[in-house]
Amino acid sequence: PDPDLQNAGLAVDLVRCESLLGLDPGTCSRVLNKNYTLLISMAPLSNEIRPVSSCTPQHIGPAIPEVNSIWFKLFLYHLTGCGPPTLLLVRGTRLRRLPAVFQQYDRLLITTWGHDPGVVATSNVLLTLNDALTHSAVLIQAHGLYTDGETEYVPFPLEDAGDKVLFSRNMMQAHYAVRKLALQLDLTHSCGYVTMLKTGRTHQPSPQVITMATRPGQNATDGQKEGSSNGENSGDSFVMVNRDTLSLDVTSPLRNGRRTEGQAEAEADWVVLDMFYGIPLFNGELNTRVCERMAAQGLCRLDSLGELLHSSRKLVLQLLDFISENQDLPIVPEQGGDGPAPAGGTTGPGHGVPLPTRNLLFHEGELRVWDGK
């Protein structure tokens, strides 16, 4: 990273996270500090892998494991007021029918805790969800109205396109949610990409969200308590596991009104799906764009790394505060054992990420406790 060493021919190693995490923390730290000056994560990291967190040598990637978890998705949606209809269910919940917010969609994105997501047809999702909920918390997200949703990637560091650039599919970084992320998170001294999703429905942001996207001085945790108020999980679309009844009342009404091919892309058609830190390997074009911007903006220089260290600490505090605000119990590590974790206040096995204790719904720009409907 030192400019004086740019021509020194420094070597590059590709190291598996699993290999490092097999070492005890002290040994891992000594190996990294002896052999490396800088660590850069590849993206996306599997949810089944605990990311390496390191201050020395410095790390360009997820600052803490929670950044590579379901919690970070909800944090992004809360921060921007933009995201697909999303429901996080605690382990032990049993659904009697598909929640109303998803009934008009034909494809859902299902993520069990600590695993990677998969797209599932609405017609056969209820039994799958109830089976998964017996042993894991589950995140349910709308993905496509008629078929699988469309996705586009926004690489960062972002280009300096100016404030007057209009949104289009080829200029996705002009989307109000991406602008909001750029104001609240450090997308200048780190690398990665934001995934945008088009479900087939229009998601109109509230006037408050549009205002927030243009106010650089707003703190990322403002209004957090309002969106995480406590409530009772009582309603007519779920019961706890000890209930024997199960109704397979699954409906998926499809509404008319497909957009014609001649209509221009609308900003409200796209929402934030997720964001990953690191260099993407799954897409050659995206990889090239990220690497070129890293080189152009000097992400490996000492001054940039210093800024990244400061912004990473700020992100850690904001994210942990967000998780705490949306938990009923204190966030404490699970003590020993590899057995199943209780439903609340503890961490997922082997990952150190707190499990949810509330059923949380993100819909129409607001994160709140689900009312069970």
mmCIF file with all atom_site columns, C-alpha atoms in Angstrom, residues 68-218:
data_model
loop_
_atom_site.group_PDB
_atom_site.id
_atom_site.type_symbol
_atom_site.label_atom_id
_atom_site.label_alt_id
_atom_site.label_comp_id
_atom_site.label_asym_id
_atom_site.label_entity_id
_atom_site.label_seq_id
_atom_site.pdbx_PDB_ins_code
_atom_site.Cartn_x
_atom_site.Cartn_y
_atom_site.Cartn_z
_atom_site.occupancy
_atom_site.B_iso_or_equiv
_atom_site.pdbx_formal_charge
_atom_site.auth_seq_id
_atom_site.auth_comp_id
_atom_site.auth_asym_id
_atom_site.auth_atom_id
_atom_site.pdbx_PDB_model_num
ATOM 1   C CA . ASN A 1 68  ? -22.194 -10.559 6.047   1.00 0.00 ? 68  ASN A CA 1
ATOM 2   C CA . SER A 1 69  ? -25.548 -11.505 7.608   1.00 0.00 ? 69  SER A CA 1
ATOM 3   C CA . ILE A 1 70  ? -29.304 -11.021 7.270   1.00 0.00 ? 70  ILE A CA 1
ATOM 4   C CA . TRP A 1 71  ? -29.084 -8.157  9.768   1.00 0.00 ? 71  TRP A CA 1
ATOM 5   C CA . PHE A 1 72  ? -27.117 -6.066  7.279   1.00 0.00 ? 72  PHE A CA 1
ATOM 6   C CA . LYS A 1 73  ? -29.862 -6.401  4.682   1.00 0.00 ? 73  LYS A CA 1
ATOM 7   C CA . LEU A 1 74  ? -32.443 -5.059  7.134   1.00 0.00 ? 74  LEU A CA 1
ATOM 8   C CA . PHE A 1 75  ? -30.016 -2.296  8.124   1.00 0.00 ? 75  PHE A CA 1
ATOM 9   C CA . LEU A 1 76  ? -29.706 -1.210  4.476   1.00 0.00 ? 76  LEU A CA 1
ATOM 10  C CA . TYR A 1 77  ? -33.485 -1.161  4.021   1.00 0.00 ? 77  TYR A CA 1
ATOM 11  C CA . HIS A 1 78  ? -33.973 0.812   7.239   1.00 0.00 ? 78  HIS A CA 1
ATOM 12  C CA . LEU A 1 79  ? -31.254 3.251   6.225   1.00 0.00 ? 79  LEU A CA 1
ATOM 13  C CA . THR A 1 80  ? -32.579 3.923   2.722   1.00 0.00 ? 80  THR A CA 1
ATOM 14  C CA . GLY A 1 81  ? -36.296 3.258   3.135   1.00 0.00 ? 81  GLY A CA 1
ATOM 15  C CA . CYS A 1 82  ? -35.916 1.120   0.009   1.00 0.00 ? 82  CYS A CA 1
ATOM 16  C CA . GLY A 1 83  ? -36.137 -2.639  -0.359  1.00 0.00 ? 83  GLY A CA 1
ATOM 17  C CA . PRO A 1 84  ? -38.453 -5.462  -1.406  1.00 0.00 ? 84  PRO A CA 1
ATOM 18  C CA . PRO A 1 85  ? -41.217 -6.578  0.976   1.00 0.00 ? 85  PRO A CA 1
ATOM 19  C CA . THR A 1 86  ? -39.250 -8.516  3.593   1.00 0.00 ? 86  THR A CA 1
ATOM 20  C CA . LEU A 1 87  ? -40.236 -10.581 6.629   1.00 0.00 ? 87  LEU A CA 1
ATOM 21  C CA . LEU A 1 88  ? -37.798 -11.985 9.197   1.00 0.00 ? 88  LEU A CA 1
ATOM 22  C CA . LEU A 1 89  ? -39.337 -14.795 11.269  1.00 0.00 ? 89  LEU A CA 1
ATOM 23  C CA . VAL A 1 90  ? -37.862 -16.139 14.495  1.00 0.00 ? 90  VAL A CA 1
ATOM 24  C CA . ARG A 1 91  ? -37.366 -19.858 14.912  1.00 0.00 ? 91  ARG A CA 1
ATOM 25  C CA . GLY A 1 92  ? -40.467 -21.490 16.327  1.00 0.00 ? 92  GLY A CA 1
ATOM 26  C CA . THR A 1 93  ? -43.001 -19.516 14.299  1.00 0.00 ? 93  THR A CA 1
ATOM 27  C CA . ARG A 1 94  ? -45.529 -21.530 12.285  1.00 0.00 ? 94  ARG A CA 1
ATOM 28  C CA . LEU A 1 95  ? -47.399 -20.045 9.345   1.00 0.00 ? 95  LEU A CA 1
ATOM 29  C CA . ARG A 1 96  ? -51.016 -20.999 8.710   1.00 0.00 ? 96  ARG A CA 1
ATOM 30  C CA . ARG A 1 97  ? -51.130 -19.096 5.422   1.00 0.00 ? 97  ARG A CA 1
ATOM 31  C CA . LEU A 1 98  ? -48.760 -17.046 3.334   1.00 0.00 ? 98  LEU A CA 1
ATOM 32  C CA . PRO A 1 99  ? -48.432 -13.511 4.766   1.00 0.00 ? 99  PRO A CA 1
ATOM 33  C CA . ALA A 1 100 ? -50.585 -11.040 2.845   1.00 0.00 ? 100 ALA A CA 1
ATOM 34  C CA . VAL A 1 101 ? -47.628 -8.913  1.730   1.00 0.00 ? 101 VAL A CA 1
ATOM 35  C CA . PHE A 1 102 ? -46.321 -11.801 -0.438  1.00 0.00 ? 102 PHE A CA 1
ATOM 36  C CA . GLN A 1 103 ? -49.541 -13.211 -1.879  1.00 0.00 ? 103 GLN A CA 1
ATOM 37  C CA . GLN A 1 104 ? -49.359 -11.234 -5.114  1.00 0.00 ? 104 GLN A CA 1
ATOM 38  C CA . TYR A 1 105 ? -45.834 -12.462 -5.926  1.00 0.00 ? 105 TYR A CA 1
ATOM 39  C CA . ASP A 1 106 ? -45.040 -15.675 -7.766  1.00 0.00 ? 106 ASP A CA 1
ATOM 40  C CA . ARG A 1 107 ? -41.386 -15.894 -6.685  1.00 0.00 ? 107 ARG A CA 1
ATOM 41  C CA . LEU A 1 108 ? -39.938 -15.456 -3.200  1.00 0.00 ? 108 LEU A CA 1
ATOM 42  C CA . LEU A 1 109 ? -36.320 -15.303 -2.036  1.00 0.00 ? 109 LEU A CA 1
ATOM 43  C CA . ILE A 1 110 ? -35.913 -17.541 1.032   1.00 0.00 ? 110 ILE A CA 1
ATOM 44  C CA . THR A 1 111 ? -32.881 -17.378 3.343   1.00 0.00 ? 111 THR A CA 1
ATOM 45  C CA . THR A 1 112 ? -32.487 -19.677 6.341   1.00 0.00 ? 112 THR A CA 1
ATOM 46  C CA . TRP A 1 113 ? -30.185 -18.382 9.061   1.00 0.00 ? 113 TRP A CA 1
ATOM 47  C CA . GLY A 1 114 ? -26.517 -18.849 8.232   1.00 0.00 ? 114 GLY A CA 1
ATOM 48  C CA . HIS A 1 115 ? -27.169 -20.191 4.730   1.00 0.00 ? 115 HIS A CA 1
ATOM 49  C CA . ASP A 1 116 ? -27.319 -18.753 1.237   1.00 0.00 ? 116 ASP A CA 1
ATOM 50  C CA . PRO A 1 117 ? -30.679 -17.650 -0.264  1.00 0.00 ? 117 PRO A CA 1
ATOM 51  C CA . GLY A 1 118 ? -32.702 -19.423 -2.920  1.00 0.00 ? 118 GLY A CA 1
ATOM 52  C CA . VAL A 1 119 ? -35.649 -18.427 -5.122  1.00 0.00 ? 119 VAL A CA 1
ATOM 53  C CA . VAL A 1 120 ? -38.786 -20.522 -4.513  1.00 0.00 ? 120 VAL A CA 1
ATOM 54  C CA . ALA A 1 121 ? -42.186 -20.558 -6.245  1.00 0.00 ? 121 ALA A CA 1
ATOM 55  C CA . THR A 1 122 ? -44.993 -19.253 -4.039  1.00 0.00 ? 122 THR A CA 1
ATOM 56  C CA . SER A 1 123 ? -47.204 -22.233 -4.875  1.00 0.00 ? 123 SER A CA 1
ATOM 57  C CA . ASN A 1 124 ? -45.178 -24.686 -2.782  1.00 0.00 ? 124 ASN A CA 1
ATOM 58  C CA . VAL A 1 125 ? -43.429 -22.438 -0.290  1.00 0.00 ? 125 VAL A CA 1
ATOM 59  C CA . LEU A 1 126 ? -45.585 -22.839 2.836   1.00 0.00 ? 126 LEU A CA 1
ATOM 60  C CA . LEU A 1 127 ? -44.509 -26.364 3.767   1.00 0.00 ? 127 LEU A CA 1
ATOM 61  C CA . THR A 1 128 ? -40.884 -25.448 3.079   1.00 0.00 ? 128 THR A CA 1
ATOM 62  C CA . LEU A 1 129 ? -41.105 -22.412 5.359   1.00 0.00 ? 129 LEU A CA 1
ATOM 63  C CA . ASN A 1 130 ? -42.752 -24.272 8.228   1.00 0.00 ? 130 ASN A CA 1
ATOM 64  C CA . ASP A 1 131 ? -40.180 -27.051 8.031   1.00 0.00 ? 131 ASP A CA 1
ATOM 65  C CA . ALA A 1 132 ? -37.295 -24.549 8.058   1.00 0.00 ? 132 ALA A CA 1
ATOM 66  C CA . LEU A 1 133 ? -38.809 -22.574 10.949  1.00 0.00 ? 133 LEU A CA 1
ATOM 67  C CA . THR A 1 134 ? -38.641 -25.593 13.242  1.00 0.00 ? 134 THR A CA 1
ATOM 68  C CA . HIS A 1 135 ? -34.843 -25.318 13.368  1.00 0.00 ? 135 HIS A CA 1
ATOM 69  C CA . SER A 1 136 ? -33.894 -21.868 12.025  1.00 0.00 ? 136 SER A CA 1
ATOM 70  C CA . ALA A 1 137 ? -34.885 -18.238 11.708  1.00 0.00 ? 137 ALA A CA 1
ATOM 71  C CA . VAL A 1 138 ? -36.005 -17.488 8.131   1.00 0.00 ? 138 VAL A CA 1
ATOM 72  C CA . LEU A 1 139 ? -35.949 -14.381 5.944   1.00 0.00 ? 139 LEU A CA 1
ATOM 73  C CA . ILE A 1 140 ? -38.705 -14.160 3.294   1.00 0.00 ? 140 ILE A CA 1
ATOM 74  C CA . GLN A 1 141 ? -38.453 -11.579 0.499   1.00 0.00 ? 141 GLN A CA 1
ATOM 75  C CA . ALA A 1 142 ? -40.514 -10.754 -2.568  1.00 0.00 ? 142 ALA A CA 1
ATOM 76  C CA . HIS A 1 143 ? -38.450 -11.485 -5.679  1.00 0.00 ? 143 HIS A CA 1
ATOM 77  C CA . GLY A 1 144 ? -40.669 -11.572 -8.764  1.00 0.00 ? 144 GLY A CA 1
ATOM 78  C CA . LEU A 1 145 ? -44.269 -10.748 -9.561  1.00 0.00 ? 145 LEU A CA 1
ATOM 79  C CA . TYR A 1 146 ? -44.620 -13.255 -12.430 1.00 0.00 ? 146 TYR A CA 1
ATOM 80  C CA . THR A 1 147 ? -41.172 -14.856 -12.813 1.00 0.00 ? 147 THR A CA 1
ATOM 81  C CA . ASP A 1 148 ? -37.773 -14.408 -11.173 1.00 0.00 ? 148 ASP A CA 1
ATOM 82  C CA . GLY A 1 149 ? -36.953 -10.752 -10.559 1.00 0.00 ? 149 GLY A CA 1
ATOM 83  C CA . GLU A 1 150 ? -34.300 -8.891  -12.577 1.00 0.00 ? 150 GLU A CA 1
ATOM 84  C CA . THR A 1 151 ? -31.047 -7.776  -10.954 1.00 0.00 ? 151 THR A CA 1
ATOM 85  C CA . GLU A 1 152 ? -28.419 -5.159  -11.760 1.00 0.00 ? 152 GLU A CA 1
ATOM 86  C CA . TYR A 1 153 ? -25.110 -4.471  -10.000 1.00 0.00 ? 153 TYR A CA 1
ATOM 87  C CA . VAL A 1 154 ? -23.766 -1.083  -8.927  1.00 0.00 ? 154 VAL A CA 1
ATOM 88  C CA . PRO A 1 155 ? -19.993 -1.309  -8.371  1.00 0.00 ? 155 PRO A CA 1
ATOM 89  C CA . PHE A 1 156 ? -18.205 0.895   -5.880  1.00 0.00 ? 156 PHE A CA 1
ATOM 90  C CA . PRO A 1 157 ? -16.145 3.035   -5.350  1.00 0.00 ? 157 PRO A CA 1
ATOM 91  C CA . LEU A 1 158 ? -18.775 5.066   -7.189  1.00 0.00 ? 158 LEU A CA 1
ATOM 92  C CA . GLU A 1 159 ? -17.869 7.221   -10.162 1.00 0.00 ? 159 GLU A CA 1
ATOM 93  C CA . ASP A 1 160 ? -18.175 10.981  -9.797  1.00 0.00 ? 160 ASP A CA 1
ATOM 94  C CA . ALA A 1 161 ? -21.150 11.397  -12.119 1.00 0.00 ? 161 ALA A CA 1
ATOM 95  C CA . GLY A 1 162 ? -22.420 14.668  -10.640 1.00 0.00 ? 162 GLY A CA 1
ATOM 96  C CA . ASP A 1 163 ? -25.721 15.435  -8.928  1.00 0.00 ? 163 ASP A CA 1
ATOM 97  C CA . LYS A 1 164 ? -27.655 16.233  -12.099 1.00 0.00 ? 164 LYS A CA 1
ATOM 98  C CA . VAL A 1 165 ? -27.292 12.816  -13.749 1.00 0.00 ? 165 VAL A CA 1
ATOM 99  C CA . LEU A 1 166 ? -30.690 11.201  -14.311 1.00 0.00 ? 166 LEU A CA 1
ATOM 100 C CA . PHE A 1 167 ? -31.488 7.621   -13.356 1.00 0.00 ? 167 PHE A CA 1
ATOM 101 C CA . SER A 1 168 ? -31.485 4.943   -16.037 1.00 0.00 ? 168 SER A CA 1
ATOM 102 C CA . ARG A 1 169 ? -30.658 1.255   -16.211 1.00 0.00 ? 169 ARG A CA 1
ATOM 103 C CA . ASN A 1 170 ? -27.184 2.197   -17.436 1.00 0.00 ? 170 ASN A CA 1
ATOM 104 C CA . MET A 1 171 ? -26.809 4.785   -14.666 1.00 0.00 ? 171 MET A CA 1
ATOM 105 C CA . MET A 1 172 ? -28.083 2.796   -11.695 1.00 0.00 ? 172 MET A CA 1
ATOM 106 C CA . GLN A 1 173 ? -25.850 4.680   -9.257  1.00 0.00 ? 173 GLN A CA 1
ATOM 107 C CA . ALA A 1 174 ? -28.159 7.686   -9.731  1.00 0.00 ? 174 ALA A CA 1
ATOM 108 C CA . HIS A 1 175 ? -30.943 5.778   -7.934  1.00 0.00 ? 175 HIS A CA 1
ATOM 109 C CA . TYR A 1 176 ? -32.028 7.667   -4.818  1.00 0.00 ? 176 TYR A CA 1
ATOM 110 C CA . ALA A 1 177 ? -31.288 4.648   -2.570  1.00 0.00 ? 177 ALA A CA 1
ATOM 111 C CA . VAL A 1 178 ? -27.724 4.311   -3.873  1.00 0.00 ? 178 VAL A CA 1
ATOM 112 C CA . ARG A 1 179 ? -27.211 8.048   -3.327  1.00 0.00 ? 179 ARG A CA 1
ATOM 113 C CA . LYS A 1 180 ? -28.471 7.609   0.220   1.00 0.00 ? 180 LYS A CA 1
ATOM 114 C CA . LEU A 1 181 ? -26.048 4.738   0.825   1.00 0.00 ? 181 LEU A CA 1
ATOM 115 C CA . ALA A 1 182 ? -23.190 6.848   -0.534  1.00 0.00 ? 182 ALA A CA 1
ATOM 116 C CA . LEU A 1 183 ? -24.045 9.603   1.968   1.00 0.00 ? 183 LEU A CA 1
ATOM 117 C CA . GLN A 1 184 ? -24.437 7.336   4.980   1.00 0.00 ? 184 GLN A CA 1
ATOM 118 C CA . LEU A 1 185 ? -21.825 4.638   4.311   1.00 0.00 ? 185 LEU A CA 1
ATOM 119 C CA . ASP A 1 186 ? -18.277 4.898   2.997   1.00 0.00 ? 186 ASP A CA 1
ATOM 120 C CA . LEU A 1 187 ? -18.451 3.822   -0.652  1.00 0.00 ? 187 LEU A CA 1
ATOM 121 C CA . THR A 1 188 ? -15.334 5.837   -1.503  1.00 0.00 ? 188 THR A CA 1
ATOM 122 C CA . HIS A 1 189 ? -12.584 4.084   0.471   1.00 0.00 ? 189 HIS A CA 1
ATOM 123 C CA . SER A 1 190 ? -13.892 0.520   0.153   1.00 0.00 ? 190 SER A CA 1
ATOM 124 C CA . CYS A 1 191 ? -14.885 -1.729  -2.733  1.00 0.00 ? 191 CYS A CA 1
ATOM 125 C CA . GLY A 1 192 ? -17.786 -3.999  -3.578  1.00 0.00 ? 192 GLY A CA 1
ATOM 126 C CA . TYR A 1 193 ? -21.183 -3.778  -5.202  1.00 0.00 ? 193 TYR A CA 1
ATOM 127 C CA . VAL A 1 194 ? -24.838 -3.055  -4.503  1.00 0.00 ? 194 VAL A CA 1
ATOM 128 C CA . THR A 1 195 ? -27.439 -5.422  -5.978  1.00 0.00 ? 195 THR A CA 1
ATOM 129 C CA . MET A 1 196 ? -30.608 -3.743  -7.269  1.00 0.00 ? 196 MET A CA 1
ATOM 130 C CA . LEU A 1 197 ? -33.789 -5.781  -7.796  1.00 0.00 ? 197 LEU A CA 1
ATOM 131 C CA . LYS A 1 198 ? -36.753 -5.269  -10.114 1.00 0.00 ? 198 LYS A CA 1
ATOM 132 C CA . THR A 1 199 ? -39.663 -7.354  -8.831  1.00 0.00 ? 199 THR A CA 1
ATOM 133 C CA . GLY A 1 200 ? -42.193 -6.264  -11.444 1.00 0.00 ? 200 GLY A CA 1
ATOM 134 C CA . ARG A 1 201 ? -44.026 -3.945  -9.073  1.00 0.00 ? 201 ARG A CA 1
ATOM 135 C CA . THR A 1 202 ? -43.514 -0.224  -8.583  1.00 0.00 ? 202 THR A CA 1
ATOM 136 C CA . HIS A 1 203 ? -42.174 0.737   -5.145  1.00 0.00 ? 203 HIS A CA 1
ATOM 137 C CA . GLN A 1 204 ? -42.929 4.395   -4.556  1.00 0.00 ? 204 GLN A CA 1
ATOM 138 C CA . PRO A 1 205 ? -40.695 5.962   -1.874  1.00 0.00 ? 205 PRO A CA 1
ATOM 139 C CA . SER A 1 206 ? -42.311 8.219   0.674   1.00 0.00 ? 206 SER A CA 1
ATOM 140 C CA . PRO A 1 207 ? -41.528 11.978  0.508   1.00 0.00 ? 207 PRO A CA 1
ATOM 141 C CA . GLN A 1 208 ? -39.522 11.568  3.719   1.00 0.00 ? 208 GLN A CA 1
ATOM 142 C CA . VAL A 1 209 ? -37.255 8.991   2.075   1.00 0.00 ? 209 VAL A CA 1
ATOM 143 C CA . ILE A 1 210 ? -36.618 11.256  -0.917  1.00 0.00 ? 210 ILE A CA 1
ATOM 144 C CA . THR A 1 211 ? -35.726 14.086  1.444   1.00 0.00 ? 211 THR A CA 1
ATOM 145 C CA . MET A 1 212 ? -33.378 11.862  3.425   1.00 0.00 ? 212 MET A CA 1
ATOM 146 C CA . ALA A 1 213 ? -31.581 10.865  0.243   1.00 0.00 ? 213 ALA A CA 1
ATOM 147 C CA . THR A 1 214 ? -30.535 14.445  -0.358  1.00 0.00 ? 214 THR A CA 1
ATOM 148 C CA . ARG A 1 215 ? -29.524 15.418  3.161   1.00 0.00 ? 215 ARG A CA 1
ATOM 149 C CA . PRO A 1 216 ? -25.845 14.603  3.696   1.00 0.00 ? 216 PRO A CA 1
ATOM 150 C CA . GLY A 1 217 ? -25.879 15.607  7.348   1.00 0.00 ? 217 GLY A CA 1
ATOM 151 C CA . GLN A 1 218 ? -28.378 13.038  8.584   1.00 0.00 ? 218 GLN A CA 1
#
